[in-house]
XYZ file of C-alpha atoms in Angstrom:
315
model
C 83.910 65.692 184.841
C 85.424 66.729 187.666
C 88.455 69.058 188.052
C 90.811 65.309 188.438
C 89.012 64.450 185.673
C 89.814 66.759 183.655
C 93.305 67.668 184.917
C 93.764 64.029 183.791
C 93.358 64.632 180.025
C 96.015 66.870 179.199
C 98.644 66.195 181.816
C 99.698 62.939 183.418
C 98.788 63.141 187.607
C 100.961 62.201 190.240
C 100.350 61.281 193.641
C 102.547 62.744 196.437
C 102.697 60.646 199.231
C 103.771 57.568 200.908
C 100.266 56.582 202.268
C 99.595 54.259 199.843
C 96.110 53.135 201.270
C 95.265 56.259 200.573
C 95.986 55.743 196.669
C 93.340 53.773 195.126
C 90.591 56.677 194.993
C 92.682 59.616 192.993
C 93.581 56.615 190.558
C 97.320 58.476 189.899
C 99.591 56.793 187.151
C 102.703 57.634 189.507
C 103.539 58.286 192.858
C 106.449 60.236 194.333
C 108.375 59.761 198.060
C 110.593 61.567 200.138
C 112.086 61.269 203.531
C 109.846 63.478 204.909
C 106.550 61.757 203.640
C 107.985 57.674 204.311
C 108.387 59.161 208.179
C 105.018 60.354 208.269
C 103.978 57.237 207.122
C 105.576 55.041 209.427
C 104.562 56.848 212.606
C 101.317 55.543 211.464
C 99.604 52.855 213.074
C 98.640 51.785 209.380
C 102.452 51.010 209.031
C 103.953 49.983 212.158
C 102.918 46.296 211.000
C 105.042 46.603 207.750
C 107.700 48.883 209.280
C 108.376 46.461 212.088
C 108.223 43.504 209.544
C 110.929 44.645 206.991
C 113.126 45.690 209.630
C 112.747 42.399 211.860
C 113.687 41.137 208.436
C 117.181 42.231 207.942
C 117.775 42.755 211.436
C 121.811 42.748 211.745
C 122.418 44.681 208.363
C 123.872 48.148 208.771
C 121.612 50.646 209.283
C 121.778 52.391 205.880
C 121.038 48.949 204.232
C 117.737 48.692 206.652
C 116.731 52.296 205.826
C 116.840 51.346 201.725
C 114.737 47.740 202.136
C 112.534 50.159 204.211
C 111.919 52.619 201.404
C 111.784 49.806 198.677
C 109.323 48.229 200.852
C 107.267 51.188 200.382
C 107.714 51.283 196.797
C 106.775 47.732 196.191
C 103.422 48.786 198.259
C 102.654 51.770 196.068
C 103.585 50.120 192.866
C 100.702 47.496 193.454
C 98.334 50.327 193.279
C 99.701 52.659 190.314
C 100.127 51.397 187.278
C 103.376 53.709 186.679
C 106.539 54.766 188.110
C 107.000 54.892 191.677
C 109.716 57.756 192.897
C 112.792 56.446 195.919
C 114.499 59.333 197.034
C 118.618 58.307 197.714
C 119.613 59.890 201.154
C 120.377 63.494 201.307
C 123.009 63.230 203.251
C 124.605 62.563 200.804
C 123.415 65.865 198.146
C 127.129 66.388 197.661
C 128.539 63.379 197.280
C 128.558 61.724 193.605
C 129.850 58.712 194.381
C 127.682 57.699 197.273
C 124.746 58.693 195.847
C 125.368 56.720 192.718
C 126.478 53.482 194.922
C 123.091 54.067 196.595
C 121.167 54.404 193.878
C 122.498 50.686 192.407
C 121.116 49.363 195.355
C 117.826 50.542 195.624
C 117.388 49.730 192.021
C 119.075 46.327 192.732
C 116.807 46.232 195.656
C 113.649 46.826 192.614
C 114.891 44.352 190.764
C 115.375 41.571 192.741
C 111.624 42.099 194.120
C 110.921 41.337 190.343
C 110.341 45.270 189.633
C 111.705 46.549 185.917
C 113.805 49.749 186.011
C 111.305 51.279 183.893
C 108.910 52.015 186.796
C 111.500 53.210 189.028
C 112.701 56.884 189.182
C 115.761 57.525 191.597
C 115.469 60.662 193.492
C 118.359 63.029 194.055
C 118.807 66.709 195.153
C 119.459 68.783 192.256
C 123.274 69.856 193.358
C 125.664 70.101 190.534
C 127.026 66.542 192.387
C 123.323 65.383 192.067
C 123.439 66.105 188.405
C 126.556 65.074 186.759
C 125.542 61.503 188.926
C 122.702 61.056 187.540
C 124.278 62.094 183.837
C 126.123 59.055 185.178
C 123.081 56.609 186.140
C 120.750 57.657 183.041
C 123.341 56.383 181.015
C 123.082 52.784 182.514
C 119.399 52.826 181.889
C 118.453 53.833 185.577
C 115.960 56.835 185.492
C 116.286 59.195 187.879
C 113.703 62.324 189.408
C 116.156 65.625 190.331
C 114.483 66.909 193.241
C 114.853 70.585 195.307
C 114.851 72.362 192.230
C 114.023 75.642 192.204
C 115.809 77.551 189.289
C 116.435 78.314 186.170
C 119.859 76.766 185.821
C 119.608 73.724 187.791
C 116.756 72.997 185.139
C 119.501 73.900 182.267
C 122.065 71.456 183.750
C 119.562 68.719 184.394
C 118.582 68.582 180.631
C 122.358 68.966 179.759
C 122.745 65.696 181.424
C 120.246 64.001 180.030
C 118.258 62.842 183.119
C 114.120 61.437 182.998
C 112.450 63.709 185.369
C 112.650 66.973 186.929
C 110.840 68.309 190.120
C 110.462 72.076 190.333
C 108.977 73.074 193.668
C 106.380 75.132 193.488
C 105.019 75.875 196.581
C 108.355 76.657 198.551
C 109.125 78.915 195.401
C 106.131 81.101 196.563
C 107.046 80.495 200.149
C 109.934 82.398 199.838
C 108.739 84.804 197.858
C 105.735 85.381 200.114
C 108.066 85.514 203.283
C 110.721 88.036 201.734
C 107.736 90.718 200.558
C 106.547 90.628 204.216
C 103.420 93.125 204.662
C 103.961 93.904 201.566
C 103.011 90.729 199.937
C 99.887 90.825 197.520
C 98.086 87.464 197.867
C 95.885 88.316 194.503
C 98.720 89.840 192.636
C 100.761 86.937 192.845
C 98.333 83.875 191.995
C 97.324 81.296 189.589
C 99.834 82.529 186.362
C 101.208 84.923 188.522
C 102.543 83.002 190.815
C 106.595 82.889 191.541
C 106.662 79.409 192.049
C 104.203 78.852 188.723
C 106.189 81.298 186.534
C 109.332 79.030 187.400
C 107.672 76.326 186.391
C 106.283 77.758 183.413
C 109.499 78.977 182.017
C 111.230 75.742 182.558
C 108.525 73.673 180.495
C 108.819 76.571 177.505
C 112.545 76.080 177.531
C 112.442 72.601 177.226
C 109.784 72.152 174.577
C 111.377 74.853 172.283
C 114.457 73.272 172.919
C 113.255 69.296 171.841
C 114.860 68.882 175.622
C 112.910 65.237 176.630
C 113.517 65.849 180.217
C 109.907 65.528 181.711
C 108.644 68.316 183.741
C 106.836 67.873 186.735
C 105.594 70.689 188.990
C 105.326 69.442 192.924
C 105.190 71.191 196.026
C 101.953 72.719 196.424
C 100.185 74.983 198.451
C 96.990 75.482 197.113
C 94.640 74.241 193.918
C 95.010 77.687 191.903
C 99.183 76.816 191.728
C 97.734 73.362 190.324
C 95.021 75.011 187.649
C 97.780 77.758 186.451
C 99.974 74.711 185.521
C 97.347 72.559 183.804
C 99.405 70.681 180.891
C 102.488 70.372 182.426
C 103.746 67.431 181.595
C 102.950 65.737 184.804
C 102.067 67.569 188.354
C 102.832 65.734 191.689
C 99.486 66.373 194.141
C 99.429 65.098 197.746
C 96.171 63.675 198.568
C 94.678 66.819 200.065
C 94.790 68.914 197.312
C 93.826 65.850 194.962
C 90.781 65.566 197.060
C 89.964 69.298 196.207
C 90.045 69.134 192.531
C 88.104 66.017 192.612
C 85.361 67.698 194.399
C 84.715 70.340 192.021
C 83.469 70.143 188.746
C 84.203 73.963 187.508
C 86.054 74.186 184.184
C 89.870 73.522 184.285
C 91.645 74.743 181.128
C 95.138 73.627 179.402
C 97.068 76.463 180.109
C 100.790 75.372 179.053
C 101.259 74.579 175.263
C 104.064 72.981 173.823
C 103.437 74.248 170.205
C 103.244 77.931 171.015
C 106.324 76.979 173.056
C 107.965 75.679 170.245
C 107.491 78.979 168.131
C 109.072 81.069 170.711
C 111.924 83.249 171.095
C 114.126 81.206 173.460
C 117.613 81.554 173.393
C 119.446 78.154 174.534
C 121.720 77.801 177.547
C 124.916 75.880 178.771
C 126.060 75.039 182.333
C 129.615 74.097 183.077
C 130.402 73.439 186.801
C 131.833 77.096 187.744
C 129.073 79.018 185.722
C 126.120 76.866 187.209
C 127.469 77.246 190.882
C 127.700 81.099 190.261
C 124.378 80.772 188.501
C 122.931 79.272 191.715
C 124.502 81.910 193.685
C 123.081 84.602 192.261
C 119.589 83.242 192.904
C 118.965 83.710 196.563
C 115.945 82.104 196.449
C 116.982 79.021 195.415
C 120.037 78.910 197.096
C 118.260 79.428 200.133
C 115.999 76.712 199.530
C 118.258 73.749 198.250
C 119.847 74.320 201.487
C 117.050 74.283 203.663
C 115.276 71.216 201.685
C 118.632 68.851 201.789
C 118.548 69.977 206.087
C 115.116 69.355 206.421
C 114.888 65.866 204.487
C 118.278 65.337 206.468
C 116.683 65.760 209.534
C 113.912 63.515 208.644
C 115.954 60.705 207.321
C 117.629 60.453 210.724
C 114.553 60.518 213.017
C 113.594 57.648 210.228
C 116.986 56.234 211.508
C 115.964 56.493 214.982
C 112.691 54.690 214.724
C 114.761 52.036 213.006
C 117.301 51.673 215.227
C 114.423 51.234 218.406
C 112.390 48.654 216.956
């Protein structure tokens, strides 16, 4: 078998992007979606056709309404091909805002549903703010499932289980990016891969917690940068691939061990932790890494959702 192959047994594969024609050949149960990968997408001339169609379609609408039948529309593509859950992200813009993002998120889902698409193969992506959170402590309770993106520590992880939600996204890759940038000339490329790895030790830590803890908030490690972050992470509970580094694991056929376990988790020393509003935001704080990076993720996807706007708005 190759690497795919055998990644496949022990931990449930995700694809990561918004190409869906590109789906079919890493047969992936899910798929995930972000701002940044639907405007990639639709600046393809593989697109434009469906892009100009669902917009031509609900020409008049405000703009925000046009931007969520234009995601869905996606969805519904990438849905025909998996056999699982497809991932919607709700706008950024709106990270801090519990209200709006809820009121967004009944949409899309209403949006699902009235394409004839169950809530059970929908995940609702938000930022992983402490306003993220505590709305989708909200939504999870109404049966709508929802992915907490932009994570990148310890305590946003915490809170997330706390509230109960279906999915959580630790990033990875812009873990180690960070990491890598702060050392400078000092970083040590070998030193700090495959278990190693800042980004994979996050990951790692989060996934022990919650199995010793009988937390059922899935764990899914995304943002990559390279196939060794992928290997070190091997029975996770599910790992979110874009279709480059799919491509690489399906063309080798070396050996690819489980390397989490949930049992050995299980008989660890763990000590549990709580989040209330004040200690999670000093929590958060404290980690300037992740800090740093929520910020920079909800600007960048903010960015991209309005250049998404713009291509909307000129059609």
């Amino acid at each position: 078998m190759n690497q795919l192959e055998q990644l496949k047994a022990f931990t449930t594969v995700v694809a990561d992007t918004g190409n869906f024609l590109q789906l079919a050949q890493f047969a992936p149960r899910d798929a995930t979606t972000n701002p940044s990968l639907i405007l990639k997408a639709v600046q393809s001339s593989d697109y434009a056709p469906l892009l100009k169609d669902t917009v031509q379609a609900h020409r008049g609408q405000p703009l925000d309404q046009i931007v969520d039948q234009v995601l869905v529309r996606f969805g519904l593509e990438i849905l025909k091909v998996v056999p699982g859950r497809v991932s919607t992200e709700v706008d950024a813009r709106l990270s801090f805002d519990k209200a709006a993002t809820i009121a967004r998120a009944h949409r899309i889902i209403g949006l699902y549903e009235a394409a004839g698409i169950g809530r059970d193969r929908v995940l609702i992506k938000v930022a992983s703010t402490w306003e993220g959170i505590q709305a989708a402590r909200e939504l999870e309770r109404e049966g709508i499932r929802c992915n907490l993106t932009l994570l990148f520590s310890f305590c946003q992880a915490v809170a997330c289980g706390e509230a109960g939600v279906q999915l959580i996204s630790p990033f990875v890759g812009r873990i180690y990016d960070w990491y890598k940038k702060s050392a400078g000339s000092a970083w040590d490329e070998a030193a700090s891969a495959g278990v190693s790895d800042p980004g994979v030790k996050s990951v790692t830590q989060i996934y022990n917690y919650y199995k010793k803890h009988g937390i059922a908030t899935e764990v899914m490690g995304a943002s990559f940068r390279n196939v060794g972050q992928i290997q070190a992470l091997a029975g996770c509970d599910l790992l979110t691939i874009s279709p480059e580094l799919l491509a690489q694991l399906q063309a080798s056929e070396a050996p690819l061990p489980c390397v989490l376990d949930a049992e050995a988790a299980r008989a660890a020393d763990i000590a549990p932790v709580s989040h209330d509003e004040a200690s999670f935001r000093y929590a958060l704080n404290q980690d300037a890494m992740a800090t740093e990076k929520l910020a920079e993720g909800i600007r960048a996807f903010a960015v991209d959702a309005g250049k998404l706007d713009q291509i909307i708005q000129g059609l």
